[in-house]
Amino acid sequence: MAKKIGAFICQCGGNISNVVDVDKVAKALDDEDIELAEIETYLCSEPSIERMKEVIEEKGLDRLVLACCTPKMHLKKFQRVLKEAGINPALVDVINVREHCSWVHENDPEGATLKATDLVRGGIKRIEKSVPLETKEIDVTPKVLVVGGGIAGIIASLRVAENGIDCYLVEKEPSIGGHMIQYPKVFPTLDCSQCILTPKLGDVWDSSIQLSTLSEIEDISGTLGNWKVKLKQKARYIDIEKCTSCGDCARYCPVKCINEFNVDLDKRSTAYIPFLQAIPPVYTIDPEHCLYFKYGICKICQKICSADAVKLDDAVKFAEINTGAIILATGYDLYDPSVLGRYLYGKHPNVLTSLQMERMLDITGPTTSRIVRPSDGKSVKKVAFVLCAGSRNNEAGANRDEGVPYCSTVCCLYAQKQAILLRKLDIDVWIHYIDIRSPGTKYEDFYHHTQELGVNFIKGKISEIMPTPNNDGRLIVRAEDMLINRMIENEVDLVVLCPPILPSEGTEELAQKLKVPLNEYKFILESHPKLDPLATKREGIFAAGMATGPKDIQTTVSEAEGAAMKAVNFVSAKKEIEPNKAYIIPEFCNGCRECIKICPEEAITIIDEKAVINDLACTGCGLCVPICSENAIDMQSYSEEQLLAQIKGTLADSKAELKILVFVEKELVYTAADIAGVSRLIYPSSVRFIPLPSNARLKLSYILYAFANGADGVMFLEAPEEEGPVPEAHKAAEKIIEEYQEVLEDDYDLDSSRLWFSRIFVPDWRKLATVFDSFHQLIVDLGPLTDEERKELMQAWSKGKKLPQVQ
Amino acid sequence: MKIPYFPGCSLKTIGEGFEKSAIASAAILDFELEELPRWVCCGTVSSLTTDDLMHHLAPIRNLIRVEDIKETQLVTLCSVCYSTLKRSNALVKNDPEKLKTMNQFMDKENEYQGSVKVLHFLELLREMGFDKIKEKVKKPLRGLTLSPYYGCLLVRPKEFGIDNPEDPTILQELTKALGADVIDNPYQLKCCGSYHTVDKPNLVADLGYKILTYARNSGADALVLSCPLCAFNLDNRQREIKRQYPDFVEIPILYFTQLMALAFDLGEEKLGFDIHYVDPVPLLKEKQLLIDSLPLIKEK
Amino acid sequence: MSKTIRLDSTEAAKFAAKIQERSGEPIDMCFQCGECSSACPVSSDMDLMPSTLVRFTQLGLKDELINAKTIWVCASCFHCVTRCPKGIDIAKVAEALRQELLRKKLDYVEVRDLSMEERQEIPQIAIISNLRKFSR
Ligand SMILES: Cc1cc2nc3c(=O)[nH]c(=O)nc-3n(C[C@H](O)[C@H](O)[C@H](O)COP(=O)(O)OP(=O)(O)OC[C@H]3O[C@@H](n4cnc5c(N)ncnc54)[C@H](O)[C@@H]3O)c2cc1C
Ligand code: SF4
Ligand code: SF4
Ligand code: SF4
Ligand code: SF4
C-alpha cells in the first residue's frame, strides 16, 4: 500500500518565516512523493490542529512530517492528534527548523532555506521507512520484598503495608532491630533508642507484613516487575508458634558462647534470645556450639521446655515468593580494627570499638551500664576516643590494604553521644579528631552541648597506644595537639576506636544475585547519586539506609519512607515499555555472542544459538548494533533503513555548496542545541542534524553512505560520559569514532579530519558555535569531495552492505 | 646448600656472637653461609632522595659480586644491611634508566644485571618452616620467657619489610619453635634511636627504657632481636638508662641466632656472650640452659 | 620583622616544588591529621613536629625548615610512613631538607667532635650511618 505522507511547515509567526523562505521550502517538496505540503502560521494553535485533522481525514494521510520548533515543545501534542485519528504515534516526525535553523542562521536566510529544505526532505524520506510501534504494558506483581530488618527495613515495610500492599520482610538474624536496638541512646536528641524502636518492632509483628527471620535471598529469577525470589531460612530449632519465651531453655543450657549482640563483651547460652524485646519473641538454638549438634548429647532444653517448643530435628527451609519490587536495607558492619595493629585492638582488653562502648553504656548491656576495664573489672576514670580509626585512609597511603578512603559520617557524632553519656557518669573524656564533622544546625548544637559538658577535644589523631611500661592495665595515648604543635601524652583506662562503616557482610553476593551494581566502596550504587538516590541501577529495585553508604538514623528513616513510596508506586501501576529497543533479526544472527559481551544492561541472552534481547532490560543505547558483524541487530525508532533514508534525503538532492552532517545525541546535546537557538547563537548553515540515542549506534557504513551522498564532513556530538542517559554508550562513542577515522584514512583514502568528535555539556552550549565554526572552516579548507571520490565511496558502500530486511 | 652471605661491618665487631651463632646454627639446618668475597660496606642507611644515586653504588657493588660468583641470592643478618641492600636492589630493578646510569659508574666491576634477591636470614628460616627447625632442637628453651623486638628496618617501610609492619610474628614463631615462651610487647616495633646513639645518647636511653621496662614488667627474662645496632642501643646503653632512670632493672639482650645455637646445643663458644653488656649467662644458668661453667671474662 | 607569611612569594613556591621533587612525596596531600607526630618515637625531641615539617614544606618556608632541629632528629625509622593516611614518607621529606644543607657543605656532625672514648665504644654501624645522614 502506498504511503500517504503529509508535510506541514510552520511560520511560527515569523520566527521561522522571517529567515527561512517557507514558500520556497514547500515548493521544493513538489518533487517528493507526498500528498501535500501546507504552510501554517502557528502549527501548534487550535485552528492549525483542526486543519491537520481535517486534511488527515480528507486525504487519508497515514503519516506526517512537521517542520516547526523543537520536538521537546509539541511532539507529544501532535502524537495525540494522530492517535485520535487512529494513526500510530511513531508515524509523525517533527523537524526542528526553528532552534536548529532559523534562529541560528539569522544572518544567512538563503543558507537557512536550503538547510530547512534538506532537513524536511530528510524527514520525509525517514518517515517513509517508519513503522508503527507499540508501547507495551506489563502487569506488575503488587507485592514488595524488603531485605534487612534494621531501622531502614522496618520503616520501609511498615509504610508499604500501610499502603495496602503485601510486604515481605527478610532478616538474616534471629530478630529484627538491626544495629539501632544495640544503642542505649541516639544522637542528637539523646532519646532512648530502645524506647522508640521497640514499638516499631511490635508494629511489624502485629501488621500484615510477612516476616522471615534467619533468612536470606538464595536466588532470583523472573523479569522486571515480576520477580521470583527463593528464600533460604536457617533452622531455629525452636517452634515459633509454641515458644512462650519463658527462657527456661537458656537458663538450663549448660554451654556458654560468645554473645554477638554484646559484641563479644560477655557470653550467652547456646539457647538464647538476642535481646528481650526481640521480634519474633522467641528463643533460638545456635547449632554451632550446641552439645547435641556437636556430640549428639545433652538435649536438656528439650526436656525442660514445658511448651514442647524445642525441635532439634528442625531443618533448613526454602520458600519461593513472587514480588514486583525489592527494597535493599542491608545496613552496615563495622570494620575489624584488629587489622590496624597500631591500636592494639584484640591485643589489649582495654581497647574497645564504639559498638562495644554502646553496649557497655546500655542498662541492659553486659555491665548494666557500669563502665569498667575489661582487663580487671576496675571502674574507669578516663577514656580516649580515636576518631577516623581507619576512615579517611587514602588508597595511595603506604598501607593500601588498611582502612577505607571515605568518611564514615556518623562517628564524629556518636562519639560525642558516648562522651556525653560518659561525662554524666563523671568520667573524663578526650576525643581525638582530625576534623569534627557536624553539618546542620542540630548537629552543631550537639557539638556545642558536648563542649558545655566538659568533653575535651584534641585535634590530632592518635597513632600510638601503648600499655604503661609497668603494665598496670592503663594505656598511654600519644598524639600531637595540632593546634599548638606540641606532643601530648595521656594515661587513660579505656580507648574507644571509631572504625569505618562497611557495607554489611554479604552485600556483595546479594548484589551479584540481583545484578545490582555497587560503588567503588562496595555499597549499593544509586541510580543517580543526586536525582534518584533511592533507586538502584536496576529498575524496580530500591535501596535505603546504610546499604548505600554511611548515614545517620534520621536520613536512614527518610530514605526508607521514600524508598517505600517509590516501591508502592512501582507495583501499583502497569509498567510501560517504550518502543526504543534494539532487536535481533534471527535469520542473520550466527550466535557469536559479541553483543552479549558489550551490552551494559545484560539484556541479551542466547536461546537456541540465537541472540534474544529482553525489552525490559534494554535501554536502547545502541551499543550492540555496530558490534554485530552479521548486521543482525537493528533498533526500533532508529532503524538502519530510517537512518539511511534520512541521510540520503538530507544530502543527496541538496542545493547547498557544502554540507556537514551532524549526528547529535538526542537528549543532552539536542537540548544544548535548542538553548543555542533560543539564545540566537550564530553558526554556519552548512550543518544538518540527525538525532540518535548515542553515536555508539552508528556503523561505519553510515558514514561512508553520508560521504557518498554529499556530506563533506561528518560530526559526532556526544553527551557527557556520566550525565547522559546511556553512559556506557556515551563513553564508547569516542573510541568508536577513533576506529572509524583510522579506517577512513587507511582503507578509503579519506582525510580522517573530515570526521570530528566532540562532547557537549548542556551549560556549555556556546561551545557549539566554536565547534561548528572551526569544523566548517576546516572543511572549507579541505574543499568538497569530488564526484569521483563519492562514486568510489558509494561503490565501496554497496559492496560492503548487507542490509537486514525489516518487516 | 651454599648461600652467599653479607656480614657487614658490625658482625665482625660488636655482633661477633651474632655471626658465629648464625653460621653454626645455619649449618645444622643444612645452610652453608658463605661470606661474600670482597664485600664492601653497604653504606648503612639507604639514600632517600630521588636525585641521589651516588649512595646506591656501594650496595649495588655488593650485588655485582654476587653475580660474579654466579649466585642469585644474598643473605644478611643485620637488619640495616638488609634494608639498604634491598632498597637499592628494588630501585634499580624498577627503574632500568637508573640501573643504566649506575652501571656507567662501575669502572672495574661488571654491569649489574638485576638478578639477585636480597634475603634476611629470618626469611630463609620461615621458608624452610619453623616445624623443621623444631625438629632440630636438642635442648628446648623451656622456662625462658622472651620479648621479641623488631625495631624499624626489619619490617618498615612495608615494601621492604619481611613481615606485617604493624603486627609481625616471625620472631614469635621462631622462639616458640625453639621451645621458649613469648610475651606480647607492643613496644616491639618502637625505634631504638638508631644512629642517634652517636649524638643523642639520652634520647636513645629514653626509648630503651620503655621497651625494656615493659618487657621486664610483663614477665620477660630477655629481649630477642636481629640487629646489631638495636642490640648496642638496647644492651650497652642500659648504662645510660640506669643513669637516667634509677628504678630501671637490667635485662639481657639475645640475638635470635644465639637462641638457635643454644637450642641446638652447639656449645658456648659459638655464643659470644662475653661481649654483651648485660651478661645473659646467669639467667641461662638459672634456667638450666647453660650448664658448663666456663669462667667468662668480662670487661665493663 | 613582621611574622606574617607572604603566600605570594615565588621563592617559597619554588622551594616547596624543589623539596617535593627531591623527596618524590605527595606533600600537597597532607591534611594535617597528626598521625605522623603521634607515631614518631622522637617527636618529643623535635622543635617542629613531623606534621609541621610537612605543612611548612607545603608553604615553602625555607628558613624555618632548614634551621629546624627536627631534620637532624628524625631517625628515618619509618614509623610515620606506615601510618600516614595520605601515604607521605616524611623520612624522605626530612632527607630532602637535610640535603639542602649538606649539599651546601654544611655538616651537622663531624667526626672530630667525637671523643676518643666515644669512637672506641660506639659501633661503626652507628657512626657510619650517622655520618651518612648528617654529613656529605
Ligand atoms: C557505634 C554507632 C553508634 C551510632 N549511633 C547513632 C545515633 O546515636 N544516632 C543516629 O542517628 N545514628 C547512629 N548511628 C548510625 C546508625 O546506626 C545507622 O544510621 C542505622 O543503623 C542504619 O540503619 P540500617 O537499617 O540501614 O542498617 P542496620 O542497622 O545495619 O540494619 C541492617 C539489617 O539488615 C540485616 N541484613 C544485612 N544483610 C542482610 C541480608 N543479606 N539478608 C537479610 N538481612 C540482612 C542485618 O542483620 C540488620 O538487621 C550509629 C552508628 C554506629 C556505628
Ligand atoms: S565522621 Fe568524623 S570520625 Fe568518622 S570518618 Fe568522618 S571525620 Fe572521621
Ligand atoms: S541497545 Fe544497549 S541496552 Fe539495548 S541490548 Fe543493545 S547494548 Fe544492550
Ligand atoms: S622517620 Fe623520622 S619523622 Fe618519621 S617517625 Fe621516624 S623519626 Fe619520626
Ligand atoms: S600523617 Fe600524613 S597527612 Fe597526617 S599530618 Fe602527617 S604527613 Fe600529614
PDB file of N, CA and C and ligand atoms in Angstrom, chain C residues 36 39-43 46 50 73-81 90-91 94, ligand 4:
ATOM      1  N   CYS C  36      51.475  11.247  61.999  1.00  0.00           N
ATOM      2  CA  CYS C  36      52.928  11.082  61.897  1.00  0.00           C
ATOM      3  C   CYS C  36      53.597  11.446  63.211  1.00  0.00           C
ATOM      4  N   ALA C  39      53.023   8.905  65.805  1.00  0.00           N
ATOM      5  CA  ALA C  39      53.758   7.666  65.588  1.00  0.00           C
ATOM      6  C   ALA C  39      55.249   7.834  65.847  1.00  0.00           C
ATOM      7  N   CYS C  40      55.731   9.036  65.684  1.00  0.00           N
ATOM      8  CA  CYS C  40      57.174   9.271  65.696  1.00  0.00           C
ATOM      9  C   CYS C  40      57.752   9.076  67.094  1.00  0.00           C
ATOM     10  N   PRO C  41      58.751   8.203  67.236  1.00  0.00           N
ATOM     11  CA  PRO C  41      59.298   7.938  68.570  1.00  0.00           C
ATOM     12  C   PRO C  41      60.121   9.097  69.104  1.00  0.00           C
ATOM     13  N   VAL C  42      60.548   9.990  68.218  1.00  0.00           N
ATOM     14  CA  VAL C  42      61.433  11.064  68.683  1.00  0.00           C
ATOM     15  C   VAL C  42      60.804  12.439  68.541  1.00  0.00           C
ATOM     16  N   SER C  43      59.489  12.487  68.292  1.00  0.00           N
ATOM     17  CA  SER C  43      58.879  13.800  68.082  1.00  0.00           C
ATOM     18  C   SER C  43      59.006  14.687  69.317  1.00  0.00           C
ATOM     19  N   MET C  46      61.742  17.058  69.007  1.00  0.00           N
ATOM     20  CA  MET C  46      61.798  17.889  67.811  1.00  0.00           C
ATOM     21  C   MET C  46      61.318  19.295  68.123  1.00  0.00           C
ATOM     22  N   PRO C  50      56.760  16.516  63.038  1.00  0.00           N
ATOM     23  CA  PRO C  50      56.786  15.983  61.670  1.00  0.00           C
ATOM     24  C   PRO C  50      55.661  16.567  60.818  1.00  0.00           C
ATOM     25  N   VAL C  73      66.863  15.348  63.941  1.00  0.00           N
ATOM     26  CA  VAL C  73      66.380  14.430  64.978  1.00  0.00           C
ATOM     27  C   VAL C  73      65.738  13.195  64.339  1.00  0.00           C
ATOM     28  N   CYS C  74      65.135  13.394  63.197  1.00  0.00           N
ATOM     29  CA  CYS C  74      64.455  12.282  62.525  1.00  0.00           C
ATOM     30  C   CYS C  74      65.404  11.094  62.410  1.00  0.00           C
ATOM     31  N   ALA C  75      64.925   9.934  62.816  1.00  0.00           N
ATOM     32  CA  ALA C  75      65.776   8.747  62.845  1.00  0.00           C
ATOM     33  C   ALA C  75      65.563   7.863  61.622  1.00  0.00           C
ATOM     34  N   SER C  76      64.799   8.326  60.650  1.00  0.00           N
ATOM     35  CA  SER C  76      64.458   7.502  59.478  1.00  0.00           C
ATOM     36  C   SER C  76      63.977   6.126  59.911  1.00  0.00           C
ATOM     37  N   CYS C  77      63.111   6.099  60.879  1.00  0.00           N
ATOM     38  CA  CYS C  77      62.658   4.812  61.402  1.00  0.00           C
ATOM     39  C   CYS C  77      61.405   4.341  60.688  1.00  0.00           C
ATOM     40  N   PHE C  78      60.815   5.202  59.893  1.00  0.00           N
ATOM     41  CA  PHE C  78      59.661   4.885  59.031  1.00  0.00           C
ATOM     42  C   PHE C  78      58.377   4.565  59.788  1.00  0.00           C
ATOM     43  N   HIS C  79      58.309   4.973  61.033  1.00  0.00           N
ATOM     44  CA  HIS C  79      57.033   4.828  61.731  1.00  0.00           C
ATOM     45  C   HIS C  79      55.956   5.669  61.038  1.00  0.00           C
ATOM     46  N   CYS C  80      56.307   6.923  60.781  1.00  0.00           N
ATOM     47  CA  CYS C  80      55.320   7.843  60.202  1.00  0.00           C
ATOM     48  C   CYS C  80      54.823   7.316  58.859  1.00  0.00           C
ATOM     49  N   VAL C  81      55.719   6.728  58.101  1.00  0.00           N
ATOM     50  CA  VAL C  81      55.368   6.266  56.765  1.00  0.00           C
ATOM     51  C   VAL C  81      54.292   5.200  56.805  1.00  0.00           C
ATOM     52  N   ILE C  90      57.639  10.891  55.380  1.00  0.00           N
ATOM     53  CA  ILE C  90      58.278  12.075  55.949  1.00  0.00           C
ATOM     54  C   ILE C  90      59.773  11.882  56.092  1.00  0.00           C
ATOM     55  N   ALA C  91      60.190  10.631  56.255  1.00  0.00           N
ATOM     56  CA  ALA C  91      61.628  10.383  56.319  1.00  0.00           C
ATOM     57  C   ALA C  91      62.293  10.904  55.045  1.00  0.00           C
ATOM     58  N   ALA C  94      62.349  14.731  55.206  1.00  0.00           N
ATOM     59  CA  ALA C  94      63.419  15.197  56.085  1.00  0.00           C
ATOM     60  C   ALA C  94      64.769  15.062  55.392  1.00  0.00           C
TER      61      ALA C  94
HETATM   62  S1  SF4 D   4      61.038   8.622  60.057  1.00  0.00           S
HETATM   63 FE1  SF4 D   4      61.577  10.458  61.163  1.00  0.00          FE
HETATM   64  S2  SF4 D   4      59.718  11.677  61.304  1.00  0.00           S
HETATM   65 FE2  SF4 D   4      59.150   9.624  60.684  1.00  0.00          FE
HETATM   66  S3  SF4 D   4      58.639   8.634  62.601  1.00  0.00           S
HETATM   67 FE3  SF4 D   4      60.777   8.146  62.211  1.00  0.00          FE
HETATM   68  S4  SF4 D   4      61.897   9.729  63.245  1.00  0.00           S
HETATM   69 FE4  SF4 D   4      59.813  10.430  63.133  1.00  0.00          FE
END
